[in-house]
Amino acid sequence: MSRIIAIFTFLLNFPASADTWLQFGEELECPDALKLKGGNYRIYNDCYGFDPKEPIIESGNIEFDNDYFYFFNRKVNQPSFLQNGAQSQKLKILLRNKHELNLQKGTRVFIFKRIKLPN
């Protein structure tokens, strides 16, 4: 129950005008949250961020097409699901709809669910 309250409190910090996706997986204790707004992205993590009020662990630019998400001009503060600190990352889109986003890098699959935030 305390984990659910912590995640909900964490998500209240996001602006409602952006698409926000929360990472899901059985073994994830502290999931990353991916916020997309225009050509920019931010990755948040309440457990690993330096600032508890705005726990941004990575930011940069993003482009995507039907097959791939391209993360570039990355500013990495702490490791995220994207892992290494290369200036750009390319992840294959396995599934993208209004409720779920599945991305693949090598053999790893990252599952995200869209979250609706209060206005």
Short mmCIF file of N, CA and C in Angstrom, two decimals:
data_model
loop_
_atom_site.label_atom_id
_atom_site.label_comp_id
_atom_site.label_asym_id
_atom_site.label_seq_id
_atom_site.Cartn_x
_atom_site.Cartn_y
_atom_site.Cartn_z
N MET A 1 0.81 -1.19 0.00
CA MET A 1 0.00 0.00 0.00
C MET A 1 0.86 1.26 0.00
N SER A 2 1.94 1.25 0.79
CA SER A 2 2.81 2.43 0.84
C SER A 2 3.49 2.67 -0.51
N ARG A 3 3.78 1.59 -1.26
CA ARG A 3 4.36 1.74 -2.59
C ARG A 3 3.38 2.44 -3.54
N ILE A 4 2.10 2.10 -3.47
CA ILE A 4 1.09 2.72 -4.31
C ILE A 4 0.96 4.20 -3.97
N ILE A 5 0.96 4.53 -2.69
CA ILE A 5 0.87 5.93 -2.27
C ILE A 5 2.10 6.70 -2.74
N ALA A 6 3.28 6.10 -2.63
CA ALA A 6 4.51 6.77 -3.08
C ALA A 6 4.48 7.02 -4.58
N ILE A 7 4.04 6.04 -5.36
CA ILE A 7 3.97 6.22 -6.82
C ILE A 7 2.95 7.30 -7.17
N PHE A 8 1.78 7.30 -6.52
CA PHE A 8 0.77 8.31 -6.80
C PHE A 8 1.30 9.70 -6.48
N THR A 9 1.95 9.86 -5.34
CA THR A 9 2.52 11.15 -4.95
C THR A 9 3.57 11.60 -5.96
N PHE A 10 4.39 10.67 -6.40
CA PHE A 10 5.42 10.93 -7.39
C PHE A 10 4.80 11.44 -8.69
N LEU A 11 3.70 10.83 -9.12
CA LEU A 11 3.08 11.18 -10.39
C LEU A 11 2.37 12.52 -10.35
N LEU A 12 2.01 13.00 -9.19
CA LEU A 12 1.34 14.29 -9.09
C LEU A 12 2.25 15.45 -9.51
N ASN A 13 3.56 15.21 -9.59
CA ASN A 13 4.50 16.26 -9.98
C ASN A 13 4.54 16.53 -11.47
N PHE A 14 3.88 15.69 -12.29
CA PHE A 14 3.96 15.84 -13.74
C PHE A 14 2.93 16.83 -14.25
N PRO A 15 3.30 17.66 -15.25
CA PRO A 15 2.31 18.53 -15.88
C PRO A 15 1.32 17.69 -16.70
N ALA A 16 0.06 18.07 -16.65
CA ALA A 16 -0.99 17.30 -17.33
C ALA A 16 -0.93 17.44 -18.84
N SER A 17 -0.22 18.44 -19.37
CA SER A 17 -0.20 18.68 -20.81
C SER A 17 0.74 17.74 -21.56
N ALA A 18 1.46 16.90 -20.87
CA ALA A 18 2.42 16.00 -21.52
C ALA A 18 1.90 14.57 -21.51
N ASP A 19 2.41 13.75 -22.45
CA ASP A 19 2.14 12.31 -22.40
C ASP A 19 3.09 11.71 -21.39
N THR A 20 2.54 10.99 -20.43
CA THR A 20 3.36 10.39 -19.39
C THR A 20 3.13 8.90 -19.35
N TRP A 21 4.22 8.15 -19.33
CA TRP A 21 4.19 6.69 -19.36
C TRP A 21 4.94 6.16 -18.16
N LEU A 22 4.37 5.18 -17.47
CA LEU A 22 5.01 4.57 -16.31
C LEU A 22 5.48 3.17 -16.68
N GLN A 23 6.72 2.87 -16.36
CA GLN A 23 7.31 1.57 -16.67
C GLN A 23 6.69 0.49 -15.78
N PHE A 24 6.35 -0.64 -16.38
CA PHE A 24 5.76 -1.76 -15.65
C PHE A 24 6.60 -3.00 -15.79
N GLY A 25 6.57 -3.83 -14.79
CA GLY A 25 7.27 -5.10 -14.79
C GLY A 25 7.23 -5.68 -13.39
N GLU A 26 7.12 -7.00 -13.31
CA GLU A 26 7.01 -7.65 -12.00
C GLU A 26 8.22 -7.41 -11.11
N GLU A 27 9.41 -7.34 -11.70
CA GLU A 27 10.62 -7.21 -10.90
C GLU A 27 11.03 -5.76 -10.64
N LEU A 28 10.25 -4.79 -11.10
CA LEU A 28 10.59 -3.38 -10.90
C LEU A 28 10.13 -2.89 -9.54
N GLU A 29 11.09 -2.49 -8.73
CA GLU A 29 10.75 -1.92 -7.43
C GLU A 29 10.51 -0.42 -7.55
N CYS A 30 11.30 0.25 -8.38
CA CYS A 30 11.20 1.69 -8.60
C CYS A 30 11.15 1.96 -10.10
N PRO A 31 9.97 1.99 -10.69
CA PRO A 31 9.86 2.16 -12.14
C PRO A 31 10.24 3.56 -12.60
N ASP A 32 10.73 3.65 -13.82
CA ASP A 32 10.97 4.95 -14.44
C ASP A 32 9.64 5.46 -15.00
N ALA A 33 9.51 6.78 -15.04
CA ALA A 33 8.38 7.42 -15.70
C ALA A 33 8.95 8.24 -16.85
N LEU A 34 8.36 8.09 -18.03
CA LEU A 34 8.81 8.75 -19.24
C LEU A 34 7.79 9.81 -19.62
N LYS A 35 8.21 11.07 -19.66
CA LYS A 35 7.33 12.17 -20.05
C LYS A 35 7.77 12.68 -21.42
N LEU A 36 6.84 12.70 -22.36
CA LEU A 36 7.10 13.20 -23.72
C LEU A 36 6.31 14.48 -23.93
N LYS A 37 6.99 15.50 -24.38
CA LYS A 37 6.32 16.77 -24.66
C LYS A 37 7.02 17.42 -25.84
N GLY A 38 6.29 17.50 -26.95
CA GLY A 38 6.90 18.03 -28.16
C GLY A 38 8.05 17.15 -28.58
N GLY A 39 9.19 17.71 -28.87
CA GLY A 39 10.37 16.95 -29.26
C GLY A 39 11.31 16.68 -28.10
N ASN A 40 10.81 16.80 -26.87
CA ASN A 40 11.64 16.61 -25.68
C ASN A 40 11.12 15.45 -24.85
N TYR A 41 12.01 14.90 -24.04
CA TYR A 41 11.61 13.86 -23.10
C TYR A 41 12.32 14.09 -21.78
N ARG A 42 11.71 13.57 -20.74
CA ARG A 42 12.33 13.51 -19.41
C ARG A 42 12.02 12.14 -18.83
N ILE A 43 12.98 11.60 -18.12
CA ILE A 43 12.78 10.35 -17.40
C ILE A 43 12.92 10.68 -15.92
N TYR A 44 11.91 10.26 -15.17
CA TYR A 44 11.87 10.51 -13.73
C TYR A 44 11.96 9.18 -13.00
N ASN A 45 12.54 9.23 -11.81
CA ASN A 45 12.52 8.07 -10.93
C ASN A 45 12.59 8.57 -9.50
N ASP A 46 11.55 8.28 -8.75
CA ASP A 46 11.43 8.77 -7.38
C ASP A 46 12.48 8.17 -6.45
N CYS A 47 12.97 6.98 -6.76
CA CYS A 47 13.96 6.33 -5.90
C CYS A 47 15.38 6.78 -6.18
N TYR A 48 15.66 7.16 -7.42
CA TYR A 48 17.04 7.41 -7.82
C TYR A 48 17.35 8.85 -8.19
N GLY A 49 16.35 9.72 -8.23
CA GLY A 49 16.59 11.11 -8.60
C GLY A 49 17.30 11.86 -7.49
N PHE A 50 18.07 12.88 -7.85
CA PHE A 50 18.79 13.68 -6.87
C PHE A 50 17.86 14.61 -6.10
N ASP A 51 16.82 15.13 -6.76
CA ASP A 51 15.90 16.07 -6.14
C ASP A 51 14.55 15.40 -5.95
N PRO A 52 14.12 15.14 -4.71
CA PRO A 52 12.86 14.44 -4.49
C PRO A 52 11.63 15.20 -5.00
N LYS A 53 11.73 16.54 -5.12
CA LYS A 53 10.59 17.31 -5.63
C LYS A 53 10.49 17.24 -7.14
N GLU A 54 11.60 17.04 -7.82
CA GLU A 54 11.61 16.87 -9.28
C GLU A 54 12.72 15.89 -9.63
N PRO A 55 12.43 14.62 -9.48
CA PRO A 55 13.48 13.59 -9.61
C PRO A 55 13.79 13.21 -11.06
N ILE A 56 14.30 14.18 -11.82
CA ILE A 56 14.66 13.94 -13.22
C ILE A 56 16.01 13.22 -13.24
N ILE A 57 16.02 12.04 -13.85
CA ILE A 57 17.28 11.31 -13.95
C ILE A 57 17.88 11.39 -15.35
N GLU A 58 17.06 11.81 -16.33
CA GLU A 58 17.57 11.97 -17.69
C GLU A 58 16.63 12.88 -18.47
N SER A 59 17.19 13.62 -19.44
CA SER A 59 16.39 14.46 -20.31
C SER A 59 17.09 14.58 -21.65
N GLY A 60 16.37 15.07 -22.62
CA GLY A 60 16.95 15.27 -23.95
C GLY A 60 15.88 15.45 -25.00
N ASN A 61 16.24 15.14 -26.22
CA ASN A 61 15.32 15.26 -27.35
C ASN A 61 14.88 13.88 -27.81
N ILE A 62 13.71 13.85 -28.46
CA ILE A 62 13.17 12.59 -28.94
C ILE A 62 12.49 12.78 -30.29
N GLU A 63 12.65 11.80 -31.13
CA GLU A 63 11.91 11.69 -32.39
C GLU A 63 11.47 10.25 -32.51
N PHE A 64 10.39 10.03 -33.22
CA PHE A 64 9.95 8.65 -33.44
C PHE A 64 9.25 8.55 -34.76
N ASP A 65 9.25 7.34 -35.29
CA ASP A 65 8.52 7.04 -36.51
C ASP A 65 7.70 5.78 -36.22
N ASN A 66 7.26 5.08 -37.24
CA ASN A 66 6.45 3.88 -37.02
C ASN A 66 7.23 2.74 -36.40
N ASP A 67 8.57 2.75 -36.52
CA ASP A 67 9.37 1.62 -36.08
C ASP A 67 10.28 1.88 -34.89
N TYR A 68 10.72 3.12 -34.68
CA TYR A 68 11.73 3.39 -33.66
C TYR A 68 11.46 4.69 -32.89
N PHE A 69 11.93 4.70 -31.64
CA PHE A 69 12.06 5.92 -30.84
C PHE A 69 13.54 6.27 -30.86
N TYR A 70 13.87 7.53 -31.13
CA TYR A 70 15.25 8.01 -31.15
C TYR A 70 15.42 9.01 -30.00
N PHE A 71 16.23 8.66 -29.02
CA PHE A 71 16.57 9.53 -27.90
C PHE A 71 17.94 10.12 -28.21
N PHE A 72 18.07 11.46 -28.23
CA PHE A 72 19.36 12.07 -28.54
C PHE A 72 19.55 13.34 -27.72
N ASN A 73 20.78 13.88 -27.79
CA ASN A 73 21.18 15.01 -26.94
C ASN A 73 20.87 14.70 -25.48
N ARG A 74 21.20 13.49 -25.09
CA ARG A 74 20.85 13.00 -23.76
C ARG A 74 21.69 13.67 -22.67
N LYS A 75 21.02 14.10 -21.62
CA LYS A 75 21.68 14.57 -20.41
C LYS A 75 21.33 13.56 -19.33
N VAL A 76 22.30 12.72 -18.98
CA VAL A 76 22.08 11.62 -18.04
C VAL A 76 22.59 12.01 -16.66
N ASN A 77 21.67 12.11 -15.70
CA ASN A 77 22.04 12.40 -14.31
C ASN A 77 22.24 11.11 -13.51
N GLN A 78 21.44 10.12 -13.79
CA GLN A 78 21.47 8.81 -13.15
C GLN A 78 21.05 7.79 -14.21
N PRO A 79 21.46 6.56 -14.12
CA PRO A 79 21.04 5.56 -15.10
C PRO A 79 19.53 5.37 -15.12
N SER A 80 18.99 5.24 -16.32
CA SER A 80 17.56 4.99 -16.51
C SER A 80 17.40 3.67 -17.26
N PHE A 81 16.19 3.39 -17.71
CA PHE A 81 15.98 2.18 -18.49
C PHE A 81 16.82 2.21 -19.76
N LEU A 82 17.23 3.39 -20.22
CA LEU A 82 18.06 3.50 -21.42
C LEU A 82 19.51 3.06 -21.19
N GLN A 83 19.90 2.97 -19.94
CA GLN A 83 21.21 2.47 -19.50
C GLN A 83 22.38 3.36 -19.91
N ASN A 84 23.20 2.93 -20.87
CA ASN A 84 24.50 3.58 -21.09
C ASN A 84 24.38 5.06 -21.43
N GLY A 85 25.46 5.77 -21.27
CA GLY A 85 25.48 7.21 -21.45
C GLY A 85 25.78 7.69 -22.84
N ALA A 86 25.57 6.87 -23.87
CA ALA A 86 25.80 7.32 -25.25
C ALA A 86 24.91 8.53 -25.54
N GLN A 87 25.36 9.41 -26.40
CA GLN A 87 24.60 10.62 -26.73
C GLN A 87 23.28 10.33 -27.40
N SER A 88 23.13 9.15 -28.00
CA SER A 88 21.86 8.81 -28.63
C SER A 88 21.55 7.33 -28.43
N GLN A 89 20.26 7.03 -28.41
CA GLN A 89 19.78 5.66 -28.28
C GLN A 89 18.64 5.47 -29.26
N LYS A 90 18.56 4.30 -29.83
CA LYS A 90 17.49 3.95 -30.77
C LYS A 90 16.81 2.70 -30.23
N LEU A 91 15.50 2.79 -29.95
CA LEU A 91 14.75 1.65 -29.43
C LEU A 91 13.63 1.31 -30.40
N LYS A 92 13.47 0.03 -30.66
CA LYS A 92 12.44 -0.46 -31.57
C LYS A 92 11.08 -0.41 -30.87
N ILE A 93 10.07 0.03 -31.60
CA ILE A 93 8.70 0.06 -31.08
C ILE A 93 8.06 -1.29 -31.36
N LEU A 94 7.74 -2.03 -30.31
CA LEU A 94 7.05 -3.31 -30.46
C LEU A 94 5.54 -3.11 -30.42
N LEU A 95 5.07 -2.15 -29.62
CA LEU A 95 3.64 -1.86 -29.48
C LEU A 95 3.50 -0.41 -29.09
N ARG A 96 2.59 0.29 -29.75
CA ARG A 96 2.30 1.68 -29.39
C ARG A 96 0.83 1.93 -29.66
N ASN A 97 0.09 2.19 -28.61
CA ASN A 97 -1.30 2.61 -28.74
C ASN A 97 -1.58 3.62 -27.64
N LYS A 98 -2.83 4.00 -27.45
CA LYS A 98 -3.10 5.06 -26.47
C LYS A 98 -2.95 4.61 -25.02
N HIS A 99 -2.83 3.30 -24.80
CA HIS A 99 -2.72 2.79 -23.43
C HIS A 99 -1.36 2.19 -23.09
N GLU A 100 -0.63 1.69 -24.09
CA GLU A 100 0.59 0.95 -23.81
C GLU A 100 1.67 1.27 -24.83
N LEU A 101 2.91 1.24 -24.36
CA LEU A 101 4.09 1.47 -25.19
C LEU A 101 5.12 0.42 -24.82
N ASN A 102 5.54 -0.38 -25.77
CA ASN A 102 6.57 -1.39 -25.55
C ASN A 102 7.75 -1.09 -26.46
N LEU A 103 8.92 -0.91 -25.86
CA LEU A 103 10.14 -0.59 -26.60
C LEU A 103 11.16 -1.69 -26.37
N GLN A 104 12.00 -1.92 -27.39
CA GLN A 104 13.01 -2.97 -27.31
C GLN A 104 14.38 -2.42 -27.63
N LYS A 105 15.36 -2.80 -26.81
CA LYS A 105 16.77 -2.49 -27.05
C LYS A 105 17.52 -3.80 -26.88
N GLY A 106 18.02 -4.37 -27.98
CA GLY A 106 18.67 -5.67 -27.91
C GLY A 106 17.67 -6.73 -27.50
N THR A 107 17.96 -7.45 -26.44
CA THR A 107 17.05 -8.50 -25.97
C THR A 107 16.10 -7.99 -24.87
N ARG A 108 16.28 -6.75 -24.42
CA ARG A 108 15.45 -6.20 -23.34
C ARG A 108 14.21 -5.53 -23.91
N VAL A 109 13.08 -5.77 -23.26
CA VAL A 109 11.82 -5.14 -23.63
C VAL A 109 11.36 -4.30 -22.44
N PHE A 110 10.99 -3.05 -22.73
CA PHE A 110 10.54 -2.11 -21.71
C PHE A 110 9.06 -1.84 -21.94
N ILE A 111 8.24 -2.13 -20.93
CA ILE A 111 6.79 -2.00 -21.04
C ILE A 111 6.36 -0.77 -20.25
N PHE A 112 5.61 0.11 -20.91
CA PHE A 112 5.09 1.32 -20.28
C PHE A 112 3.59 1.36 -20.47
N LYS A 113 2.90 1.88 -19.46
CA LYS A 113 1.46 2.12 -19.52
C LYS A 113 1.25 3.62 -19.37
N ARG A 114 0.35 4.15 -20.20
CA ARG A 114 0.04 5.59 -20.12
C ARG A 114 -0.72 5.84 -18.83
N ILE A 115 -0.37 6.92 -18.20
CA ILE A 115 -1.07 7.31 -16.99
C ILE A 115 -1.77 8.64 -17.22
N LYS A 116 -2.95 8.75 -16.69
CA LYS A 116 -3.70 10.00 -16.75
C LYS A 116 -3.48 10.71 -15.43
N LEU A 117 -3.11 11.96 -15.54
CA LEU A 117 -2.81 12.73 -14.36
C LEU A 117 -3.96 13.71 -14.06
N PRO A 118 -4.18 14.00 -12.80
CA PRO A 118 -5.24 14.95 -12.46
C PRO A 118 -4.90 16.33 -13.00
N ASN A 119 -5.91 17.07 -13.41
CA ASN A 119 -5.69 18.44 -13.95
C ASN A 119 -5.41 19.43 -12.86
#
